[in-house]
Amino acid sequence: MSYALRRLTSLLVTLVVASVVVFVVVEVVPGDPASYMLGLNASPDTVQALRTELGLDQTGVARWFDWVSGMLVGDFGVSYTYRTDVASMVVDRIAVSVPLALLALMLAVLIAFPAGLVAASRRGGVADTGVMGFTQIGIAIPNFWFAMLLVLVFSVHLRWFPSGGFPGWEAGLWPALKALTLPAIALALPQAAILARVLRSSLLDTLGEDYIRTARAKGLSSRAALWKHALRNAMIPVLTIVGLQFSFLLAGAIIIENVFYLPGLGRLVFQAITSRDLVVVESVVMLLVFAVVLVTYLVDLAYAWVDPRLRR
Amino acid sequence: MSAESSLLRVDDLSVSIGDTSILSSLSFGLDAGSTLGIVGESGSGKSMTALAIMQLLPRGATAHGSIRFDDRELLALDERELQQLRGADISMVFQEPMSALNPVHSVGVQVAESLRLHQGLARASAMEQARTALDRVGLESIGLDRYPHELSGGQRQRVVIAIAIACKPRLLIADEPTTALDVTTQAEILDLLADLQRDTGMAMILISHDLAVVANTADSLIVMRDGAIVDAGDAEQLLSRAASDNDAVGYTRELLQASSWRPSLTASQARHAEPLLEVKGVSASYPVGPRRVFGVRDRQTVVDEVSFVIHAGENVGLVGESGSGKSTLARCLLGLMPIDTGEVLLRGQRLHTPVGSDTARTQPMARAARRAVQIVFQDPYGSFNPRHRVERLVSEPLHLLDERPGRRERRRRVEALLERVGLNPADTLKRYIHEFSGGQRQRIAIARALIVQPSLVILDEAVSALDVSVRAQVLALLAELAVDEGLAYVFVSHDLSVVRNVTDRVMIMYQGRIVESGETRKVFDAPTSSYAQQLVKAIPTLPDPAERRSHY
């Protein structure tokens, strides 16, 4: 399908451009990366040693090529502060962040869809008012506060879930999932509230369309018209939001990761930035860019699946 | 009307939303196999009547009285019983074919849906039946897997009709089924509906604001106004009664006159005048097809080597079906659309040159030229900024003047002009556009076009969205202004009856070219090109009562 191919081309172009931007911002623009990483009190010899280690004596273009071709084969360089392979560090963090984001997004969708559908089909009714009220609260409450509440109830009192930390997937599927449950709920609720509102208003828009009247004139019940004709047409804005939410959950979970002591990507970036570990920063940022662009690509494909007008 | 109407009997039907009465005590009947025409202007309650019969009234609307269909009282049925009736025994065709179909389902699925619902057919056999229904409405060449956006307006309306007739209903309600279509397509759809009715023996309610559309098909007629029936009876009698001078019901007669309204033109002054606008070999094109990273996108020529001259004070019609390039040509004259070849001269001065030529870069369209050509659009609501007051809306083009008037002078001019177009400045100036009716909005649009004293006004479907009586008033205003101000008009329209009535000269556009042009009366009486002949034949006309009688 030419549409999928064209989107793929634009994905690749975006990645190349993004890698240049990340590289330029981190390595080229503000002076010398080596002296920045080492701070003000470093001796000239140490700075020179680091320059050689980082390959800063080469030209910018050559370094960019090294960096990009390294990433393509999974070589992300060596972290300066931890003295370990960035790739293996990142893989450990991804093993936490990606399942957490997926779990949270799944929960958000599972909550938002019934809520949005019920609210839209009974517009102005008790259910609608209830959904609108709860989503308002869901958006207003900061998720870290909600996270602490969850810990108080489900860890401290009921002792159903651990209050923090991550045992690792080696410890078994169930303990790992248990450790991710509360953070996922804390992350999911505000997103569910946003998604439910978007779905509701999008459905209300589509329910006002002429083809819904056509469907009703065919003899469909209002519920059947909602499911068969309105829902799919209402999906475009919902898919857009879901895509944005996944990207956000992947990198933006840092506060929740801190509340639950989870070793996720967000914390890694934060730590790398505070310790001025530019090797880690640029690799992780590039990885996040890749994730966002990939999700956008998948959302684009989903658009075309939903709406035949976009398939050309 | 006959009391023993067998299929549909509406008695004392009233509909209200809250305290507002929408329909007041309607009574009419319809025999099996016959056609009832409902005529009225927008807001008269025609569509509401249709929705009441379908029991698909908007939220909050309540109906009282009685609607008996086949001896069942529709107002007493519960929702489930109504769902069994809708689409199976009573179907409906809507006005807007562009939005009446679900864009994400193929046409086959949409036609098959009602078959699966009412006849319990399995998917495969429902699709087979859908094929038959689409063949029946003349869409043999359209695959079941095609989507609505791949079809033209006429084809979409055929799909909507296929959905409506798929389960062989006994009553078909067609609410303005052709209003959004070109004349040629309109004639085809009306023929199709009449044809289907003959074959299946179903009864039909045909709703239109255009008396001429209904007149040829309907056995009986209802004329509605403000939610009530003001005139009803046998179609033939009713029309001849309204046409004859004495004993006519006032409103029907008004409608009849308004739909064939003709201003008294003083056309002679135009002919000897100097050329105002000269269009020489103008072509224009749009990019089409996929965007490419490298290389140039394909372009489709929509205006193809068009040349003509408009004299001062002349009324010229530019007609053609949608997609013929008439609107693009109008945009070229305004300088809103770059042209590929040719030139446009205004009083001998170059107004517009092709893109890429040296002059285009060095001489953008002069302000004086922009001032001389103004436009009034079709949608009087969409073409105004809803957040500005009328004073600001009308005075906006004044920035085209070399010497901009001060505030007081601006106010004075706006007031004078509003008065000129028949509005009271005192209670117009400070209001917003949504507070006006369609006709008033179009008057404001005319005022906005005239404030810079142009010599040529392009009316792009400017009266198409208006009801017949309002349309007649606006046309009268335009005719008056033409005489007083010496304006030339270009009427861009697909509505041939308007063009026939108000223009001196007409140009017929087809696939980007002007295929015929000449004096309006001559072109309409004896069209020479085959396309023009087809077009003229398709205009719905009110039948001459005598002629109609001989028809039966």
mmCIF file of C-alpha atoms in Angstrom, chain B residues 174-425:
data_model
loop_
_atom_site.group_PDB
_atom_site.id
_atom_site.type_symbol
_atom_site.label_atom_id
_atom_site.label_comp_id
_atom_site.label_asym_id
_atom_site.label_seq_id
_atom_site.Cartn_x
_atom_site.Cartn_y
_atom_site.Cartn_z
ATOM 1 C CA ALA B 174 -37.919 11.914 -0.405
ATOM 2 C CA ASP B 175 -36.929 15.104 1.411
ATOM 3 C CA GLU B 176 -35.405 17.568 -1.058
ATOM 4 C CA PRO B 177 -33.709 14.664 -2.861
ATOM 5 C CA THR B 178 -32.293 16.809 -5.658
ATOM 6 C CA THR B 179 -31.636 20.184 -4.052
ATOM 7 C CA ALA B 180 -27.908 19.592 -3.692
ATOM 8 C CA LEU B 181 -27.504 18.306 -7.253
ATOM 9 C CA ASP B 182 -26.906 19.811 -10.695
ATOM 10 C CA VAL B 183 -29.867 20.267 -13.014
ATOM 11 C CA THR B 184 -28.906 17.368 -15.259
ATOM 12 C CA THR B 185 -28.405 15.064 -12.277
ATOM 13 C CA GLN B 186 -31.598 16.399 -10.721
ATOM 14 C CA ALA B 187 -33.590 15.404 -13.784
ATOM 15 C CA GLU B 188 -32.046 11.929 -13.745
ATOM 16 C CA ILE B 189 -32.832 11.374 -10.069
ATOM 17 C CA LEU B 190 -36.421 12.579 -10.472
ATOM 18 C CA ASP B 191 -36.831 10.233 -13.442
ATOM 19 C CA LEU B 192 -35.392 7.380 -11.416
ATOM 20 C CA LEU B 193 -37.807 7.996 -8.538
ATOM 21 C CA ALA B 194 -40.809 8.119 -10.888
ATOM 22 C CA ASP B 195 -39.569 4.999 -12.605
ATOM 23 C CA LEU B 196 -39.144 3.081 -9.355
ATOM 24 C CA GLN B 197 -42.587 4.098 -8.278
ATOM 25 C CA ARG B 198 -44.126 2.829 -11.484
ATOM 26 C CA ASP B 199 -42.331 -0.504 -11.127
ATOM 27 C CA THR B 200 -42.944 -1.169 -7.463
ATOM 28 C CA GLY B 201 -46.236 0.600 -6.938
ATOM 29 C CA MET B 202 -44.989 2.279 -3.794
ATOM 30 C CA ALA B 203 -46.454 5.533 -2.575
ATOM 31 C CA MET B 204 -44.189 8.548 -2.439
ATOM 32 C CA ILE B 205 -43.983 11.826 -0.577
ATOM 33 C CA LEU B 206 -41.815 14.263 -2.493
ATOM 34 C CA ILE B 207 -40.704 17.289 -0.519
ATOM 35 C CA SER B 208 -39.183 20.342 -2.153
ATOM 36 C CA HIS B 209 -38.895 24.094 -1.871
ATOM 37 C CA ASP B 210 -39.117 24.211 -5.658
ATOM 38 C CA LEU B 211 -42.643 24.030 -7.002
ATOM 39 C CA ALA B 212 -41.314 23.055 -10.423
ATOM 40 C CA VAL B 213 -39.553 19.943 -9.085
ATOM 41 C CA VAL B 214 -42.734 18.624 -7.505
ATOM 42 C CA ALA B 215 -45.230 19.792 -10.076
ATOM 43 C CA ASN B 216 -44.485 17.199 -12.731
ATOM 44 C CA THR B 217 -44.508 14.162 -10.475
ATOM 45 C CA ALA B 218 -47.100 14.711 -7.785
ATOM 46 C CA ASP B 219 -50.760 13.674 -7.967
ATOM 47 C CA SER B 220 -51.703 15.881 -5.070
ATOM 48 C CA LEU B 221 -49.967 18.841 -3.472
ATOM 49 C CA ILE B 222 -49.665 20.408 -0.053
ATOM 50 C CA VAL B 223 -48.335 23.930 0.337
ATOM 51 C CA MET B 224 -46.937 24.625 3.785
ATOM 52 C CA ARG B 225 -46.047 27.793 5.597
ATOM 53 C CA ASP B 226 -45.052 28.330 9.224
ATOM 54 C CA GLY B 227 -45.887 24.761 10.184
ATOM 55 C CA ALA B 228 -49.383 24.746 8.739
ATOM 56 C CA ILE B 229 -50.991 23.688 5.487
ATOM 57 C CA VAL B 230 -52.074 26.789 3.595
ATOM 58 C CA ASP B 231 -53.193 25.128 0.400
ATOM 59 C CA ALA B 232 -53.873 21.554 -0.613
ATOM 60 C CA GLY B 233 -55.511 19.585 -3.325
ATOM 61 C CA ASP B 234 -55.148 17.872 -6.626
ATOM 62 C CA ALA B 235 -51.859 19.020 -8.150
ATOM 63 C CA GLU B 236 -53.300 19.917 -11.507
ATOM 64 C CA GLN B 237 -56.197 21.893 -10.144
ATOM 65 C CA LEU B 238 -54.099 23.623 -7.565
ATOM 66 C CA LEU B 239 -51.537 24.813 -10.085
ATOM 67 C CA SER B 240 -54.040 26.003 -12.620
ATOM 68 C CA ARG B 241 -56.010 27.749 -9.905
ATOM 69 C CA ALA B 242 -52.841 29.511 -8.734
ATOM 70 C CA ALA B 243 -51.865 30.417 -12.283
ATOM 71 C CA SER B 244 -55.197 31.948 -13.157
ATOM 72 C CA ASP B 245 -55.676 35.482 -11.923
ATOM 73 C CA ASN B 246 -58.914 35.127 -10.068
ATOM 74 C CA ASP B 247 -59.763 32.930 -7.119
ATOM 75 C CA ALA B 248 -56.150 32.046 -6.315
ATOM 76 C CA VAL B 249 -54.906 31.237 -2.863
ATOM 77 C CA GLY B 250 -52.531 34.100 -2.155
ATOM 78 C CA TYR B 251 -49.470 32.234 -0.983
ATOM 79 C CA THR B 252 -49.385 29.508 -3.629
ATOM 80 C CA ARG B 253 -49.693 32.194 -6.211
ATOM 81 C CA GLU B 254 -46.820 34.102 -4.616
ATOM 82 C CA LEU B 255 -44.652 30.993 -4.689
ATOM 83 C CA LEU B 256 -45.528 30.337 -8.281
ATOM 84 C CA GLN B 257 -44.673 33.859 -9.316
ATOM 85 C CA ALA B 258 -41.537 34.015 -7.249
ATOM 86 C CA SER B 259 -40.125 30.854 -8.780
ATOM 87 C CA SER B 260 -40.315 32.316 -12.259
ATOM 88 C CA TRP B 261 -39.514 35.878 -11.276
ATOM 89 C CA ARG B 262 -38.106 38.134 -13.946
ATOM 90 C CA PRO B 263 -36.796 41.659 -13.273
ATOM 91 C CA SER B 264 -37.394 44.372 -15.810
ATOM 92 C CA LEU B 265 -33.981 44.695 -17.340
ATOM 93 C CA THR B 266 -32.749 47.600 -19.297
ATOM 94 C CA ALA B 267 -30.266 45.562 -21.169
ATOM 95 C CA SER B 268 -29.892 47.792 -24.176
ATOM 96 C CA GLN B 269 -27.578 50.213 -22.392
ATOM 97 C CA ALA B 270 -24.982 47.512 -22.046
ATOM 98 C CA ARG B 271 -24.357 46.531 -25.606
ATOM 99 C CA HIS B 272 -22.707 49.667 -26.855
ATOM 100 C CA ALA B 273 -20.594 50.223 -23.807
ATOM 101 C CA GLU B 274 -16.840 49.808 -23.827
ATOM 102 C CA PRO B 275 -15.398 46.453 -22.778
ATOM 103 C CA LEU B 276 -15.025 46.334 -18.998
ATOM 104 C CA LEU B 277 -13.341 43.027 -18.505
ATOM 105 C CA GLU B 278 -11.408 41.143 -21.162
ATOM 106 C CA VAL B 279 -10.372 37.578 -20.543
ATOM 107 C CA LYS B 280 -7.905 36.244 -23.097
ATOM 108 C CA GLY B 281 -6.932 32.587 -23.273
ATOM 109 C CA VAL B 282 -6.931 32.014 -19.528
ATOM 110 C CA SER B 283 -6.038 28.565 -18.210
ATOM 111 C CA ALA B 284 -5.753 27.456 -14.616
ATOM 112 C CA SER B 285 -4.920 24.180 -12.954
ATOM 113 C CA TYR B 286 -4.774 22.453 -9.584
ATOM 114 C CA PRO B 287 -2.155 20.025 -8.338
ATOM 115 C CA VAL B 288 -3.554 16.492 -8.119
ATOM 116 C CA GLY B 289 -2.335 13.083 -7.093
ATOM 117 C CA PRO B 290 0.212 12.095 -4.495
ATOM 118 C CA ARG B 291 2.630 14.649 -3.202
ATOM 119 C CA ARG B 292 6.149 13.845 -4.240
ATOM 120 C CA VAL B 293 9.370 14.464 -2.391
ATOM 121 C CA PHE B 294 11.202 15.104 -5.640
ATOM 122 C CA GLY B 295 9.757 16.394 -8.861
ATOM 123 C CA VAL B 296 6.586 18.261 -9.660
ATOM 124 C CA ARG B 297 3.079 17.117 -8.790
ATOM 125 C CA ASP B 298 0.713 16.380 -11.647
ATOM 126 C CA ARG B 299 -1.688 19.189 -12.422
ATOM 127 C CA GLN B 300 -5.210 18.988 -13.676
ATOM 128 C CA THR B 301 -6.403 21.786 -15.908
ATOM 129 C CA VAL B 302 -9.782 23.023 -14.718
ATOM 130 C CA VAL B 303 -10.035 26.179 -16.810
ATOM 131 C CA ASP B 304 -8.883 25.608 -20.362
ATOM 132 C CA GLU B 305 -8.078 28.536 -22.692
ATOM 133 C CA VAL B 306 -11.127 30.581 -21.842
ATOM 134 C CA SER B 307 -11.725 33.949 -23.546
ATOM 135 C CA PHE B 308 -14.613 36.380 -23.267
ATOM 136 C CA VAL B 309 -15.477 40.035 -22.849
ATOM 137 C CA ILE B 310 -17.852 41.676 -20.390
ATOM 138 C CA HIS B 311 -19.139 45.180 -21.079
ATOM 139 C CA ALA B 312 -19.983 47.754 -18.471
ATOM 140 C CA GLY B 313 -23.473 47.306 -17.091
ATOM 141 C CA GLU B 314 -23.914 43.863 -18.574
ATOM 142 C CA ASN B 315 -25.438 40.812 -16.868
ATOM 143 C CA VAL B 316 -23.641 37.655 -17.829
ATOM 144 C CA GLY B 317 -24.491 34.151 -16.692
ATOM 145 C CA LEU B 318 -21.798 31.525 -16.242
ATOM 146 C CA VAL B 319 -23.384 28.109 -15.912
ATOM 147 C CA GLY B 320 -22.216 24.527 -15.794
ATOM 148 C CA GLU B 321 -22.406 21.512 -13.537
ATOM 149 C CA SER B 322 -20.206 21.177 -10.474
ATOM 150 C CA GLY B 323 -16.647 20.495 -11.517
ATOM 151 C CA SER B 324 -17.033 22.333 -14.813
ATOM 152 C CA GLY B 325 -14.558 24.995 -13.678
ATOM 153 C CA LYS B 326 -16.950 27.903 -13.297
ATOM 154 C CA SER B 327 -16.027 28.680 -9.705
ATOM 155 C CA THR B 328 -12.321 28.410 -10.499
ATOM 156 C CA LEU B 329 -12.800 30.841 -13.371
ATOM 157 C CA ALA B 330 -14.549 33.243 -10.996
ATOM 158 C CA ARG B 331 -11.602 32.958 -8.609
ATOM 159 C CA CYS B 332 -9.245 33.745 -11.500
ATOM 160 C CA LEU B 333 -11.147 36.947 -12.266
ATOM 161 C CA LEU B 334 -10.803 37.991 -8.644
ATOM 162 C CA GLY B 335 -7.093 37.297 -8.614
ATOM 163 C CA LEU B 336 -7.593 34.667 -5.920
ATOM 164 C CA MET B 337 -6.335 31.899 -8.154
ATOM 165 C CA PRO B 338 -3.073 32.028 -10.104
ATOM 166 C CA ILE B 339 -3.479 31.549 -13.852
ATOM 167 C CA ASP B 340 -1.187 29.433 -16.028
ATOM 168 C CA THR B 341 -1.628 31.186 -19.356
ATOM 169 C CA GLY B 342 -3.432 34.152 -20.855
ATOM 170 C CA GLU B 343 -4.308 37.488 -19.328
ATOM 171 C CA VAL B 344 -7.165 39.344 -17.724
ATOM 172 C CA LEU B 345 -7.622 43.017 -18.598
ATOM 173 C CA LEU B 346 -9.800 45.465 -16.748
ATOM 174 C CA ARG B 347 -10.599 48.568 -18.783
ATOM 175 C CA GLY B 348 -7.572 47.719 -20.893
ATOM 176 C CA GLN B 349 -5.241 47.466 -17.899
ATOM 177 C CA ARG B 350 -3.573 44.199 -17.144
ATOM 178 C CA LEU B 351 -5.070 42.794 -13.989
ATOM 179 C CA HIS B 352 -3.737 39.332 -13.869
ATOM 180 C CA THR B 353 -0.845 37.556 -15.551
ATOM 181 C CA PRO B 354 0.326 33.954 -15.519
ATOM 182 C CA VAL B 355 2.398 32.668 -12.614
ATOM 183 C CA GLY B 356 6.090 32.562 -13.292
ATOM 184 C CA SER B 357 6.006 35.360 -15.852
ATOM 185 C CA ASP B 358 8.142 38.381 -15.011
ATOM 186 C CA THR B 359 5.251 40.777 -14.713
ATOM 187 C CA ALA B 360 3.514 38.564 -12.175
ATOM 188 C CA ARG B 361 6.441 38.914 -9.862
ATOM 189 C CA THR B 362 7.028 42.597 -10.327
ATOM 190 C CA GLN B 363 3.408 43.733 -10.407
ATOM 191 C CA PRO B 364 1.082 42.146 -7.897
ATOM 192 C CA MET B 365 -2.570 42.746 -8.520
ATOM 193 C CA ALA B 366 -3.136 46.434 -7.999
ATOM 194 C CA ARG B 367 -5.405 47.616 -5.217
ATOM 195 C CA ALA B 368 -7.422 49.599 -7.708
ATOM 196 C CA ALA B 369 -8.102 46.421 -9.641
ATOM 197 C CA ARG B 370 -9.110 44.472 -6.557
ATOM 198 C CA ARG B 371 -11.526 47.237 -5.763
ATOM 199 C CA ALA B 372 -13.129 47.119 -9.182
ATOM 200 C CA VAL B 373 -14.095 43.443 -8.944
ATOM 201 C CA GLN B 374 -16.042 42.225 -5.911
ATOM 202 C CA ILE B 375 -17.785 38.987 -5.072
ATOM 203 C CA VAL B 376 -20.854 37.738 -3.221
ATOM 204 C CA PHE B 377 -20.660 34.103 -2.155
ATOM 205 C CA GLN B 378 -23.258 31.383 -1.897
ATOM 206 C CA ASP B 379 -23.171 30.820 1.815
ATOM 207 C CA PRO B 380 -24.096 34.142 3.389
ATOM 208 C CA TYR B 381 -23.301 32.793 6.849
ATOM 209 C CA GLY B 382 -19.989 31.073 6.246
ATOM 210 C CA SER B 383 -18.555 34.043 4.384
ATOM 211 C CA PHE B 384 -18.744 36.381 7.368
ATOM 212 C CA ASN B 385 -16.639 36.407 10.502
ATOM 213 C CA PRO B 386 -19.184 35.536 13.204
ATOM 214 C CA ARG B 387 -17.357 37.597 15.835
ATOM 215 C CA HIS B 388 -17.493 40.921 14.018
ATOM 216 C CA ARG B 389 -20.411 43.311 14.010
ATOM 217 C CA VAL B 390 -22.108 44.304 10.782
ATOM 218 C CA GLU B 391 -20.477 47.727 10.729
ATOM 219 C CA ARG B 392 -17.031 46.165 10.691
ATOM 220 C CA LEU B 393 -18.034 43.448 8.223
ATOM 221 C CA VAL B 394 -19.386 45.892 5.686
ATOM 222 C CA SER B 395 -16.604 48.453 6.054
ATOM 223 C CA GLU B 396 -13.841 45.888 5.766
ATOM 224 C CA PRO B 397 -13.121 46.339 2.016
ATOM 225 C CA LEU B 398 -12.551 50.065 2.586
ATOM 226 C CA HIS B 399 -8.857 49.378 3.142
ATOM 227 C CA LEU B 400 -8.677 49.001 -0.645
ATOM 228 C CA LEU B 401 -9.279 52.725 -1.059
ATOM 229 C CA ASP B 402 -6.256 54.952 -1.525
ATOM 230 C CA GLU B 403 -7.615 57.476 0.918
ATOM 231 C CA ARG B 404 -9.120 55.648 3.818
ATOM 232 C CA PRO B 405 -12.125 57.400 5.265
ATOM 233 C CA GLY B 406 -12.172 58.398 8.903
ATOM 234 C CA ARG B 407 -14.402 56.743 11.442
ATOM 235 C CA ARG B 408 -17.351 59.017 11.058
ATOM 236 C CA GLU B 409 -17.174 58.937 7.268
ATOM 237 C CA ARG B 410 -16.914 55.151 7.363
ATOM 238 C CA ARG B 411 -20.001 54.908 9.523
ATOM 239 C CA ARG B 412 -21.852 57.259 7.178
ATOM 240 C CA ARG B 413 -21.019 55.175 4.130
ATOM 241 C CA VAL B 414 -21.988 51.902 5.796
ATOM 242 C CA GLU B 415 -25.291 53.402 6.892
ATOM 243 C CA ALA B 416 -26.050 54.754 3.449
ATOM 244 C CA LEU B 417 -25.296 51.412 1.860
ATOM 245 C CA LEU B 418 -27.311 49.366 4.345
ATOM 246 C CA GLU B 419 -30.240 51.602 3.613
ATOM 247 C CA ARG B 420 -29.573 51.152 -0.080
ATOM 248 C CA VAL B 421 -29.852 47.337 0.211
ATOM 249 C CA GLY B 422 -33.080 47.664 2.154
ATOM 250 C CA LEU B 423 -31.944 47.249 5.762
ATOM 251 C CA ASN B 424 -32.503 49.637 8.613
ATOM 252 C CA PRO B 425 -29.013 50.854 9.604
#
